[in-house]
mmCIF file of C-alpha atoms in Angstrom:
data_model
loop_
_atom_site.group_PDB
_atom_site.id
_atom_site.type_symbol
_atom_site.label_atom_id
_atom_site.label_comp_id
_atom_site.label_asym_id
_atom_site.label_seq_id
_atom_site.Cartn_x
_atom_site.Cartn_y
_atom_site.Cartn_z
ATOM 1 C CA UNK P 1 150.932 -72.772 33.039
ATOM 2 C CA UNK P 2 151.767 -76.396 31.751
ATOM 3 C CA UNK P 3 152.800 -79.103 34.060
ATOM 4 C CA UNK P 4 156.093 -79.152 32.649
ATOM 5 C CA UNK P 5 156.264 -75.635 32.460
ATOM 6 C CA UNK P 6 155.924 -76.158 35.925
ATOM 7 C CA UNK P 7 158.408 -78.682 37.009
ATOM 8 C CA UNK P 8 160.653 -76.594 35.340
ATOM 9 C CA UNK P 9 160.009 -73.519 37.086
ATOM 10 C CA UNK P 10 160.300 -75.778 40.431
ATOM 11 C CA UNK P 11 163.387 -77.376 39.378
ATOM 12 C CA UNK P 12 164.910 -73.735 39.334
ATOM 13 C CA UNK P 13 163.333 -72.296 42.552
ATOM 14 C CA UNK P 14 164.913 -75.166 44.259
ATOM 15 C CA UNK P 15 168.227 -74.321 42.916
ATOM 16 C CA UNK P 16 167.441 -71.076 44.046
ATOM 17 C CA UNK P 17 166.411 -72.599 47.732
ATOM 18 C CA UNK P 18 169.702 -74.536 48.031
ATOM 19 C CA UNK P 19 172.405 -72.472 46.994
ATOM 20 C CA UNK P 20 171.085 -69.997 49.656
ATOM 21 C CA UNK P 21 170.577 -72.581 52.566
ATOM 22 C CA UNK P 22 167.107 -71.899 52.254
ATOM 23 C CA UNK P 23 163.738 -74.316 51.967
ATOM 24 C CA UNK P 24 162.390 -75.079 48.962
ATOM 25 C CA UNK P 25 159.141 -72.498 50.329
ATOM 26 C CA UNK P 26 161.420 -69.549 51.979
ATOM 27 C CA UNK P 27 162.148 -68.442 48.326
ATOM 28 C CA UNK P 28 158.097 -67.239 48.380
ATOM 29 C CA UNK P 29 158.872 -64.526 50.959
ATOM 30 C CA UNK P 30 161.923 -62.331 51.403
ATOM 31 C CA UNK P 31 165.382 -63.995 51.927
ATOM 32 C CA UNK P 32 168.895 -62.529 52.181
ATOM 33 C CA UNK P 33 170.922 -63.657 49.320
ATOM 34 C CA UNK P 34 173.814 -65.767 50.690
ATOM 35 C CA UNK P 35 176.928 -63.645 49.922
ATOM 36 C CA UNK P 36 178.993 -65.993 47.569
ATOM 37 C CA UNK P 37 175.890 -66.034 45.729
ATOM 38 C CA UNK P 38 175.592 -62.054 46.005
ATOM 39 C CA UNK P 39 178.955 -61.877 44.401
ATOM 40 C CA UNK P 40 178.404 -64.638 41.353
ATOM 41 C CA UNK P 41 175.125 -62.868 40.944
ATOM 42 C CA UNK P 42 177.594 -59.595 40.793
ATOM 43 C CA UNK P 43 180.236 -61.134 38.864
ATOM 44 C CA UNK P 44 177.533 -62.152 35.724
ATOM 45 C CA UNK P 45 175.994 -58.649 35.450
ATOM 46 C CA UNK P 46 179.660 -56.960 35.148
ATOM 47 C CA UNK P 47 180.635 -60.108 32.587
ATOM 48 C CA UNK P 48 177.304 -59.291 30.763
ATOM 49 C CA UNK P 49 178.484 -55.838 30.154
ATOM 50 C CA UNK P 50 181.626 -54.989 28.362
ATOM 51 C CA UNK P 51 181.658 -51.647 29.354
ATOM 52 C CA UNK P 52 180.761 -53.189 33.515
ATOM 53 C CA UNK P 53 183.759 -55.820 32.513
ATOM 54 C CA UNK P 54 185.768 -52.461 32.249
ATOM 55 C CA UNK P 55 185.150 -50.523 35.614
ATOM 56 C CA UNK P 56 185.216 -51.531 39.532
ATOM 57 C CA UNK P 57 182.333 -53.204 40.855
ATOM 58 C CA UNK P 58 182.862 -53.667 44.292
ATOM 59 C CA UNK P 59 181.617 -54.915 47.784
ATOM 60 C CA UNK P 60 181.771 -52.579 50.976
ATOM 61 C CA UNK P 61 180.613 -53.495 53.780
ATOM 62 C CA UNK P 62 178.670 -50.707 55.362
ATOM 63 C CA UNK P 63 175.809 -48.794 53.530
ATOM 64 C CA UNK P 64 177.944 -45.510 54.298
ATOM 65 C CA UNK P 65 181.248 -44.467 54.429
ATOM 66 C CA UNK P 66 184.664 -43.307 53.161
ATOM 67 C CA UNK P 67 185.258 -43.719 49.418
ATOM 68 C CA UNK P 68 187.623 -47.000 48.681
ATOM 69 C CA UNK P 69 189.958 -45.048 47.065
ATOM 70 C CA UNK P 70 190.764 -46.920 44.051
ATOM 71 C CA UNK P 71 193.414 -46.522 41.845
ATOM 72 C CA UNK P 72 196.452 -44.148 42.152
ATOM 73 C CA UNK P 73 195.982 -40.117 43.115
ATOM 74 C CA UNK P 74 198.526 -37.888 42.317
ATOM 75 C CA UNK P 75 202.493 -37.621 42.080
ATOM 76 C CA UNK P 76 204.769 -39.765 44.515
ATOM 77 C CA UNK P 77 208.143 -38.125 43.645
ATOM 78 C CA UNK P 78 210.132 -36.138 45.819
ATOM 79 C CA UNK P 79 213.239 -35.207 47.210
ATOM 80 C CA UNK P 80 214.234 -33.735 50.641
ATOM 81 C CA UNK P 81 217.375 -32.344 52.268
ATOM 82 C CA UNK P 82 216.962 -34.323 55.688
ATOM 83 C CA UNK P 83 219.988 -32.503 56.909
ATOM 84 C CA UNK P 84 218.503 -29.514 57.010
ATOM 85 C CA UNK P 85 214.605 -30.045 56.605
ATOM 86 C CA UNK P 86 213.324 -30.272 60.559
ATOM 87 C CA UNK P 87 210.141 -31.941 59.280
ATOM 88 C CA UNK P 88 211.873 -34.734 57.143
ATOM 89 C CA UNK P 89 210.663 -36.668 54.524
ATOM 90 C CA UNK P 90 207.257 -36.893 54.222
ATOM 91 C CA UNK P 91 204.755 -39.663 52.868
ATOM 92 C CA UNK P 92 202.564 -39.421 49.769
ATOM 93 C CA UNK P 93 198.716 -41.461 50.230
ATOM 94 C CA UNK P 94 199.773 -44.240 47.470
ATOM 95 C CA UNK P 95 195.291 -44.141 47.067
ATOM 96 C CA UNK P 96 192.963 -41.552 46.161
ATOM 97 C CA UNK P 97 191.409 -40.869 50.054
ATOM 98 C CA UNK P 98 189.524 -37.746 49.893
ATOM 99 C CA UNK P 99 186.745 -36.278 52.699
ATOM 100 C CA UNK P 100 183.843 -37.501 49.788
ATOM 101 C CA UNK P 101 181.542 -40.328 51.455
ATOM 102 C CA UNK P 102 179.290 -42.890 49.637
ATOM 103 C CA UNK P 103 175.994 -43.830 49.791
ATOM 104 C CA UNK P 104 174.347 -47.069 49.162
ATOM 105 C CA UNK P 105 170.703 -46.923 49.012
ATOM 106 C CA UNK P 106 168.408 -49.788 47.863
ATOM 107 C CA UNK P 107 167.277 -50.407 44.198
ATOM 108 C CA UNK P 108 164.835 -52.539 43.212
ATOM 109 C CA UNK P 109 165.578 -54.694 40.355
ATOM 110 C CA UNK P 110 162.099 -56.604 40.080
ATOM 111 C CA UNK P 111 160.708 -58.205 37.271
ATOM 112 C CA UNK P 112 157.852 -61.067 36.424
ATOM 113 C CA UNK P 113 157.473 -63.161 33.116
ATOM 114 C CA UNK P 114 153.823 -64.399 32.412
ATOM 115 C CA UNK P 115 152.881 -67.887 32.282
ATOM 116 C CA UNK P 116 152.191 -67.805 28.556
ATOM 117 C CA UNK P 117 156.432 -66.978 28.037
ATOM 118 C CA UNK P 118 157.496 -69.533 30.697
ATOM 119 C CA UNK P 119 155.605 -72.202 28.595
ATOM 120 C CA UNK P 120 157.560 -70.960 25.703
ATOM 121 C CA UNK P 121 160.503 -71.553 27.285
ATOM 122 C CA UNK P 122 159.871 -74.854 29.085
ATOM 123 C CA UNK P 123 160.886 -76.862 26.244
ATOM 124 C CA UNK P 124 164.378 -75.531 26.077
ATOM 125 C CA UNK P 125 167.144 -77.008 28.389
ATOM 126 C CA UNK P 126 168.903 -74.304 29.181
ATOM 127 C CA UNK P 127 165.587 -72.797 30.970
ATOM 128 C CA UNK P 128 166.785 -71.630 34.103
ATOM 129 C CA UNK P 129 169.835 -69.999 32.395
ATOM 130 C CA UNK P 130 167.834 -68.121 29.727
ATOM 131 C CA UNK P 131 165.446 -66.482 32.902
ATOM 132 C CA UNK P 132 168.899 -65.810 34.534
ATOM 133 C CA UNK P 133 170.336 -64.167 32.045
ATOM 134 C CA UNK P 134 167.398 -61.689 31.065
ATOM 135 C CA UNK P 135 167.396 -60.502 34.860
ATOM 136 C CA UNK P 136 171.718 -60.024 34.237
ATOM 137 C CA UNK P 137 171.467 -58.225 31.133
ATOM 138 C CA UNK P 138 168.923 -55.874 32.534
ATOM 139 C CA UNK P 139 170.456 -55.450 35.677
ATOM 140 C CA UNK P 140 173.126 -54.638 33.439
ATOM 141 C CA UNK P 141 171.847 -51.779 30.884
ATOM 142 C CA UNK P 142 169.613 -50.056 34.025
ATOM 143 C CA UNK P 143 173.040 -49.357 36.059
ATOM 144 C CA UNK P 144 174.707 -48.055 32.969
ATOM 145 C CA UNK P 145 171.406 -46.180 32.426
ATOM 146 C CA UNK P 146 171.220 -45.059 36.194
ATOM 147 C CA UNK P 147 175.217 -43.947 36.408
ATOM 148 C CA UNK P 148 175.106 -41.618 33.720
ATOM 149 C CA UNK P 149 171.490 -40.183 33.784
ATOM 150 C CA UNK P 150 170.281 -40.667 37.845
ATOM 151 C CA UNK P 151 170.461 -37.164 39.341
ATOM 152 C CA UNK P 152 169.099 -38.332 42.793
ATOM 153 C CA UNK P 153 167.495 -40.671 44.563
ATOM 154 C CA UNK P 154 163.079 -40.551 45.790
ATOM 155 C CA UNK P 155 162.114 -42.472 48.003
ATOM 156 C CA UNK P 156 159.538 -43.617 45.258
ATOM 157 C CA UNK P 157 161.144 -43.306 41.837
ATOM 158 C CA UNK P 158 159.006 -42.440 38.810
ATOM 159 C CA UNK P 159 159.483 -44.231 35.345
ATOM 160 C CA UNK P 160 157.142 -42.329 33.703
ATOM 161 C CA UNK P 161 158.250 -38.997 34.422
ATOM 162 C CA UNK P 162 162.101 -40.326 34.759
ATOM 163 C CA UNK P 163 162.117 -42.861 31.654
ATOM 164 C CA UNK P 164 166.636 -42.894 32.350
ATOM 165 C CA UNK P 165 166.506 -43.675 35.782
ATOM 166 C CA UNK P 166 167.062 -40.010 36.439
ATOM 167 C CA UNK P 167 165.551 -40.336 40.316
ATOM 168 C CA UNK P 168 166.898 -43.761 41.537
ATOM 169 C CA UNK P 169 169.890 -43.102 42.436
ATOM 170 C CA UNK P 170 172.621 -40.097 42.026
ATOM 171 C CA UNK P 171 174.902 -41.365 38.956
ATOM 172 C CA UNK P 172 178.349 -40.542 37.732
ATOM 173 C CA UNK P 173 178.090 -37.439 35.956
ATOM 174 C CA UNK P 174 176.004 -35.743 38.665
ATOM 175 C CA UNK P 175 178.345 -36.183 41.392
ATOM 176 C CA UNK P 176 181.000 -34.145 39.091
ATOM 177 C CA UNK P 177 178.306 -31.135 38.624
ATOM 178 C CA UNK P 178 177.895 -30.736 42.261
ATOM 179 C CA UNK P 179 181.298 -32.226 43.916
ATOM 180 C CA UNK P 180 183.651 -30.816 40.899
ATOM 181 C CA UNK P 181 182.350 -27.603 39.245
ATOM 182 C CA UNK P 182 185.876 -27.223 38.366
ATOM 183 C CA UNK P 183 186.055 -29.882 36.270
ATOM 184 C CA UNK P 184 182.317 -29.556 34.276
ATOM 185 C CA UNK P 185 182.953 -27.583 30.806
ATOM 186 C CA UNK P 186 179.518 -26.478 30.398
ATOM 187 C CA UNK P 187 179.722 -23.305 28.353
ATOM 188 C CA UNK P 188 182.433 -21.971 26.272
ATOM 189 C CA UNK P 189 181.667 -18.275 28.219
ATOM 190 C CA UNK P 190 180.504 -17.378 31.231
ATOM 191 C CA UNK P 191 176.564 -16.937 30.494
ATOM 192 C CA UNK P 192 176.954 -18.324 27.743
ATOM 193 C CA UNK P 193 174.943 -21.438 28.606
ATOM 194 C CA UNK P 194 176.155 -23.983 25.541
ATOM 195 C CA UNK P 195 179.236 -24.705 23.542
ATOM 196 C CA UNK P 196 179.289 -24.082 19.877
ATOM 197 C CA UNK P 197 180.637 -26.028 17.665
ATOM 198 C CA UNK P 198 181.406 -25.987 14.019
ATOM 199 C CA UNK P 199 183.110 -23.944 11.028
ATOM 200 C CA UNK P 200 184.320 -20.435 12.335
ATOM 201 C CA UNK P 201 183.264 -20.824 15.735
ATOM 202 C CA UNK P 202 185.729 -21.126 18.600
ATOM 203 C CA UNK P 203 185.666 -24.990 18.163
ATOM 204 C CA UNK P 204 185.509 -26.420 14.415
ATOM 205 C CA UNK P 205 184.585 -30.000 15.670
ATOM 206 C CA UNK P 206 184.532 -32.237 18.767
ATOM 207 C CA UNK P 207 187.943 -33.206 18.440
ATOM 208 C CA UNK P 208 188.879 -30.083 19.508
ATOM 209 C CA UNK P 209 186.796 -29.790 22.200
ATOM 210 C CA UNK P 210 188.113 -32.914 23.774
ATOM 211 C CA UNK P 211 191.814 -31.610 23.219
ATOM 212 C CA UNK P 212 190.540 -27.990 25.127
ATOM 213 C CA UNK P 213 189.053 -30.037 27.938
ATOM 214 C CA UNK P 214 191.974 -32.317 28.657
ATOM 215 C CA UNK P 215 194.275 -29.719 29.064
ATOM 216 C CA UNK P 216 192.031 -27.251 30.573
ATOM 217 C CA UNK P 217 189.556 -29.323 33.313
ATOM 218 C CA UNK P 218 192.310 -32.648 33.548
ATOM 219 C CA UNK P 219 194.744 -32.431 36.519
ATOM 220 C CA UNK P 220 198.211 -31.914 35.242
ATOM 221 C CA UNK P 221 199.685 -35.230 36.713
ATOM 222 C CA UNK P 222 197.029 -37.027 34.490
ATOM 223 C CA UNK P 223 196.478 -35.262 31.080
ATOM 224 C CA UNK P 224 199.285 -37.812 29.930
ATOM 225 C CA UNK P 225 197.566 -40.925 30.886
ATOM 226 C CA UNK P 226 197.214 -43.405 28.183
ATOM 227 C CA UNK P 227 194.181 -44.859 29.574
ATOM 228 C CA UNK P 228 192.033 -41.450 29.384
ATOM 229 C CA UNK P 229 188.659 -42.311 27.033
ATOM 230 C CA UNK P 230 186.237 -39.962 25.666
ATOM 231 C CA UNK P 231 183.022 -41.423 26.487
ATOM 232 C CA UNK P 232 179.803 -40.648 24.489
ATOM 233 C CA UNK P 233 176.873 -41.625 22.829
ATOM 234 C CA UNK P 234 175.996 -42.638 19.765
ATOM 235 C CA UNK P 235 174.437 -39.381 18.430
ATOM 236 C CA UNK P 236 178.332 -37.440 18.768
ATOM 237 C CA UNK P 237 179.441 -40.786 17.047
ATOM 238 C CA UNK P 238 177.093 -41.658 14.540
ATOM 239 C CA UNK P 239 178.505 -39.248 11.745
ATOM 240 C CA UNK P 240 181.899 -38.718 13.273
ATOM 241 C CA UNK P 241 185.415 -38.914 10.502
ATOM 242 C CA UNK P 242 187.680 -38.491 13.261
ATOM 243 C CA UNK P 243 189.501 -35.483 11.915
ATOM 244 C CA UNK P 244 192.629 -33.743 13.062
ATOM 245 C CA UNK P 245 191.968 -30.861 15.597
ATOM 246 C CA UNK P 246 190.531 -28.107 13.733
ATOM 247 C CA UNK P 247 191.658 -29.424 10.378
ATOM 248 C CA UNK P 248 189.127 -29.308 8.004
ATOM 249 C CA UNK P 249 189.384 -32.059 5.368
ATOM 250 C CA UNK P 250 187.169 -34.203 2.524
ATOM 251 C CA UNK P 251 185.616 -37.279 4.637
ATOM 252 C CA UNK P 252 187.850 -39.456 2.525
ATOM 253 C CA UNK P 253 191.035 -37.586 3.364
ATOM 254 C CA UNK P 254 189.831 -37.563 7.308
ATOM 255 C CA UNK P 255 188.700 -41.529 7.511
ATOM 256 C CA UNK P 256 192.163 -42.282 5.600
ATOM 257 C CA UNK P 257 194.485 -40.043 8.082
ATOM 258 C CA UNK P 258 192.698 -41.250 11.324
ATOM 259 C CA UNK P 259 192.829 -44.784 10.395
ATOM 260 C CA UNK P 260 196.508 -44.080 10.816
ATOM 261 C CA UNK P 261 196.235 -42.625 13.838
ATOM 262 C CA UNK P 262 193.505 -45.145 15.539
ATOM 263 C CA UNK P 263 190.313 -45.877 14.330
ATOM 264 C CA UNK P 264 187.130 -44.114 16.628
ATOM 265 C CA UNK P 265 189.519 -41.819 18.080
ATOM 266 C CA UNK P 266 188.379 -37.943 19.166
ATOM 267 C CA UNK P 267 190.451 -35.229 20.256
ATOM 268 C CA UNK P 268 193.197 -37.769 20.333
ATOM 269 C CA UNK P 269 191.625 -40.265 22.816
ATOM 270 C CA UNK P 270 190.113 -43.552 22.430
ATOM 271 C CA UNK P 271 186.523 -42.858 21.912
ATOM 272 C CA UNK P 272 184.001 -44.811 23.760
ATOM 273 C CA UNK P 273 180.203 -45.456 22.967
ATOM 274 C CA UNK P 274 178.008 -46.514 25.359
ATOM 275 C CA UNK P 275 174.260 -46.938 25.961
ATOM 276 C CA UNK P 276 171.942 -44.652 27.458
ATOM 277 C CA UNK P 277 175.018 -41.727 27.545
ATOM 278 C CA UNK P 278 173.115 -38.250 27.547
ATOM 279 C CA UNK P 279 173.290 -36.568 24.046
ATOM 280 C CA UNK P 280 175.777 -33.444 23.538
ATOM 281 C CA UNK P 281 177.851 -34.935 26.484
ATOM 282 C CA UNK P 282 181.401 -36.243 26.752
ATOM 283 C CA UNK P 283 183.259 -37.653 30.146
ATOM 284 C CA UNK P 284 186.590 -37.557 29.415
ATOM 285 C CA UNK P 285 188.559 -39.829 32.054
ATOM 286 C CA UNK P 286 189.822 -43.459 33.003
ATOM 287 C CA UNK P 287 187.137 -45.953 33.238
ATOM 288 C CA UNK P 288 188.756 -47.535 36.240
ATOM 289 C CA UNK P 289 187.459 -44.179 37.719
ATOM 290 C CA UNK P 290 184.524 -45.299 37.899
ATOM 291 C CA UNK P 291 182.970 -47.812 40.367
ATOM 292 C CA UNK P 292 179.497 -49.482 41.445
ATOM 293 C CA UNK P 293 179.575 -49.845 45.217
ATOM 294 C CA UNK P 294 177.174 -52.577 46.902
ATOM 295 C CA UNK P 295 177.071 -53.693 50.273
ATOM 296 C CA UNK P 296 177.730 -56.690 51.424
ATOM 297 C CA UNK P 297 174.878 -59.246 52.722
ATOM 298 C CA UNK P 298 172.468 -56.637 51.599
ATOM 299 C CA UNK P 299 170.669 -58.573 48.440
ATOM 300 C CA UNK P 300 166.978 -59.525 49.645
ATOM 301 C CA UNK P 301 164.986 -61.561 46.779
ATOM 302 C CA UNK P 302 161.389 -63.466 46.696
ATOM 303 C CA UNK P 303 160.259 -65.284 44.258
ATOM 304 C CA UNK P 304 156.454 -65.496 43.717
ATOM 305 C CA UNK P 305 153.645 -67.257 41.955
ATOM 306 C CA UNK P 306 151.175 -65.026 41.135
ATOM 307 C CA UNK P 307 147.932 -66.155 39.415
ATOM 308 C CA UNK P 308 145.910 -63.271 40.161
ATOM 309 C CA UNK P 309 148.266 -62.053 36.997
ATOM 310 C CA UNK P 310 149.313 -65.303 35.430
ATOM 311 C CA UNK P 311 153.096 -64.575 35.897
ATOM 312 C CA UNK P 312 155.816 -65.334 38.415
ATOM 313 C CA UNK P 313 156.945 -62.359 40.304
ATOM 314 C CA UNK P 314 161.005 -61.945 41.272
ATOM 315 C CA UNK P 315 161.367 -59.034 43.623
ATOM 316 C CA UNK P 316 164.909 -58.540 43.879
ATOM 317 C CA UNK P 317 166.901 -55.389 45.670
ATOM 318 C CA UNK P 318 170.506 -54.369 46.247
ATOM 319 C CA UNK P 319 171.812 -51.617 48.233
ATOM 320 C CA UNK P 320 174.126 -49.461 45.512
ATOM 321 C CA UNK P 321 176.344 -46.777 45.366
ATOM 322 C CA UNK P 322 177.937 -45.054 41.909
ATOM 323 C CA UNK P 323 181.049 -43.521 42.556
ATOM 324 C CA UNK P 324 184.028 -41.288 40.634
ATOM 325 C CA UNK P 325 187.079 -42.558 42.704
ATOM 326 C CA UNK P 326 189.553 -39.651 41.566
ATOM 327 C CA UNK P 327 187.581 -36.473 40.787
ATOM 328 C CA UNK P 328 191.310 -35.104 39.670
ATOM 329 C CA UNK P 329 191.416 -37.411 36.992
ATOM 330 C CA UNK P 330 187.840 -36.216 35.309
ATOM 331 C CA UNK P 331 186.395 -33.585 32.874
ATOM 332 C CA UNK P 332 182.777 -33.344 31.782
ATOM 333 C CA UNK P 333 181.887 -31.541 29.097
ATOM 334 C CA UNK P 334 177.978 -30.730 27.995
ATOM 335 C CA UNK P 335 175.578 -28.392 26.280
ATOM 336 C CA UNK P 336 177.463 -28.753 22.995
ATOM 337 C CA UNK P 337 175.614 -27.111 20.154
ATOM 338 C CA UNK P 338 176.537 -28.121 16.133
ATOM 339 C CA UNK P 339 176.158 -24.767 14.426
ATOM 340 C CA UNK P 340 178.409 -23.112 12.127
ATOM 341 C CA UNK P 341 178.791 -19.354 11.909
ATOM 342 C CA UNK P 342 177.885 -17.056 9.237
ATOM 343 C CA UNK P 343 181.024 -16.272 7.586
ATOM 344 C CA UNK P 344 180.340 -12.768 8.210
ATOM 345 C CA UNK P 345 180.753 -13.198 11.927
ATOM 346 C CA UNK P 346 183.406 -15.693 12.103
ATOM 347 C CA UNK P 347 186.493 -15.181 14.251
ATOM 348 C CA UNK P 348 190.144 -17.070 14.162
ATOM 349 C CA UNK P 349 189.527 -20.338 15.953
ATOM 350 C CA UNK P 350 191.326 -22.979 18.080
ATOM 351 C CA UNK P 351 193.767 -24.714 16.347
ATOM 352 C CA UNK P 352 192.510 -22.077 12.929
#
């Protein structure tokens, strides 16, 4: 490492040291994060993301507990007869409080640069922004990656066998397959195992899948809400016209009748592409439905030199939870299939 490779790499360990009340040579073994730092930290991963900008990161304050409740549950109107009702008016929960608990569990988020990069980057003034910022961003992409793919959490995860974060921590989609079976369309028949789609089957195209799904898996109260998304990746997106449920058109009739409508939109909702979103997979809901829970006071970090490697060594962790606030307000749908029937054996479909 060069001497002002070095001085620069001191310069930001001891910005490091005082914004946490710490010495210059606590930051070489574990500290606790302060927790106004802990929440700037927080606050540049979700700005780094503009799909993180879009849901609820949030602090609680125990690693286990009652789910926040965020955002608005059901139907509030009502009317009662207290002249003859005994029981009188009643009260409606104005949050979404159900018997579901969270669970924060640690994550690792640690990383090293070698010496050879750092030099690299010495010459630069915005040094100790540019390592920041690599750390954000991938802090970033790995909880996208980890709320839609992590199925459960090992004590000692597996990137080799788990290349999406599948065993870090349970994610988003996962907590619907086992907390909301009602609301995961995962065949179009029972036994059937997939969901075909294309000319003559049930479903011609995505869109009307979507359109099926909303009114079928989507709690009455919120198959109206403006703010519903179709979220999916970019293999459902990548040759996608956008047509009308079930009507077959010429691509150049489709793209000019959805532009119309709203450009990227599927089964009449806004669609929405995100990284690392499993392939043949849709979430339909609000993405203020979806949170990232981390405690409070909870961030440990060291920062070491390691020359045994030539690199420094930032071993950061965070206890995290993912959670779906308001399981009413969700529908997944997966195992979708693009195959089109024989003509022979095609039957009147949806929307046909």
């Amino acid at each position: 490492m060069k001497n002002i490779t070095r001085e620069q790499l001191n310069a930001y360990r001891q910005c490091v040291a005082e914004a946490n009340g710490i010495t210059f040579s606590d930051t070489k073994t574990k500290f606790t994060v302060e927790p106004s730092i802990q929440q700037k930290l927080e606050t540049k991963v979700q700005e780094s993301s503009e799909f993180l900008s879009k849901i609820n990161i949030v602090p609680v304050d125990e690693m286990s507990g009652e789910l926040l409740g965020l955002g608005i549950a059901g139907t509030l109107a009502s009317t009662t007869d207290t002249s003859k009702s005994k029981e009188g008016r009643e009260t409606q929960d104005l949050t979404n409080m159900d018997s579901r608990q969270y669970q924060c569990v640690q994550i690792n988020y640690d990383t090293h640069i070698t010496y050879g990069q750092l030099d690299l980057w010495a010459k630069f003034p915005d040094f100790k922004k540019r390592i920041s910022d690599l750390k954000t961003k991938r802090i970033a992409l790995d909880r996208i990656m980890i709320g839609f793919n992590g199925t459960s959490h090992s004590k000692t995860s597996n990137r080799k066998t788990n290349p999406l974060l599948q065993d870090v921590q349970k994610g988003w989609l996962e907590q619907i397959r086992q907390d909301a079976p009602e609301r995961h369309f995962k065949e179009e028949t029972q036994g059937a195992g997939v969901i075909k789609v294309g000319k003559g089957q049930t479903y011609q195209n995505i869109d009307a899948v979507v359109y099926s799904a909303v009114n079928d898996f989507i709690a009455t109260w919120h198959q109206e809400d403006t703010e519903l998304v179709a979220i999916m990746g970019r293999d459902l997106l990548a040759d996608k016209y956008f047509p009308l449920v079930n009507d077959i058109k010429q691509p150049t009739e489709t793209m000019a009748a959805d532009i119309i409508i709203s450009q990227k939109r599927v089964g009449g909702l806004q669609a929405v592409r995100v990284p690392s979103f499993p392939k043949n997979t849709i979430l339909i809901t609000r993405l203020d439905n979806l949170s990232i829970y981390y405690q409070n006071g909870k961030n440990r970090r060291a920062i070491i030199d390691n020359p045994k490697f030539d690199r420094i060594e930032d071993y950061m962790s965070s206890n995290d939870a993912f959670v779906v606030e308001n399981l009413d307000c969700v529908a997944l749908i997966e195992n979708l299939v693009f195959e089109d029937k024989p003509k022979a054996e095609s039957t009147e479909s949806v929307g046909g």
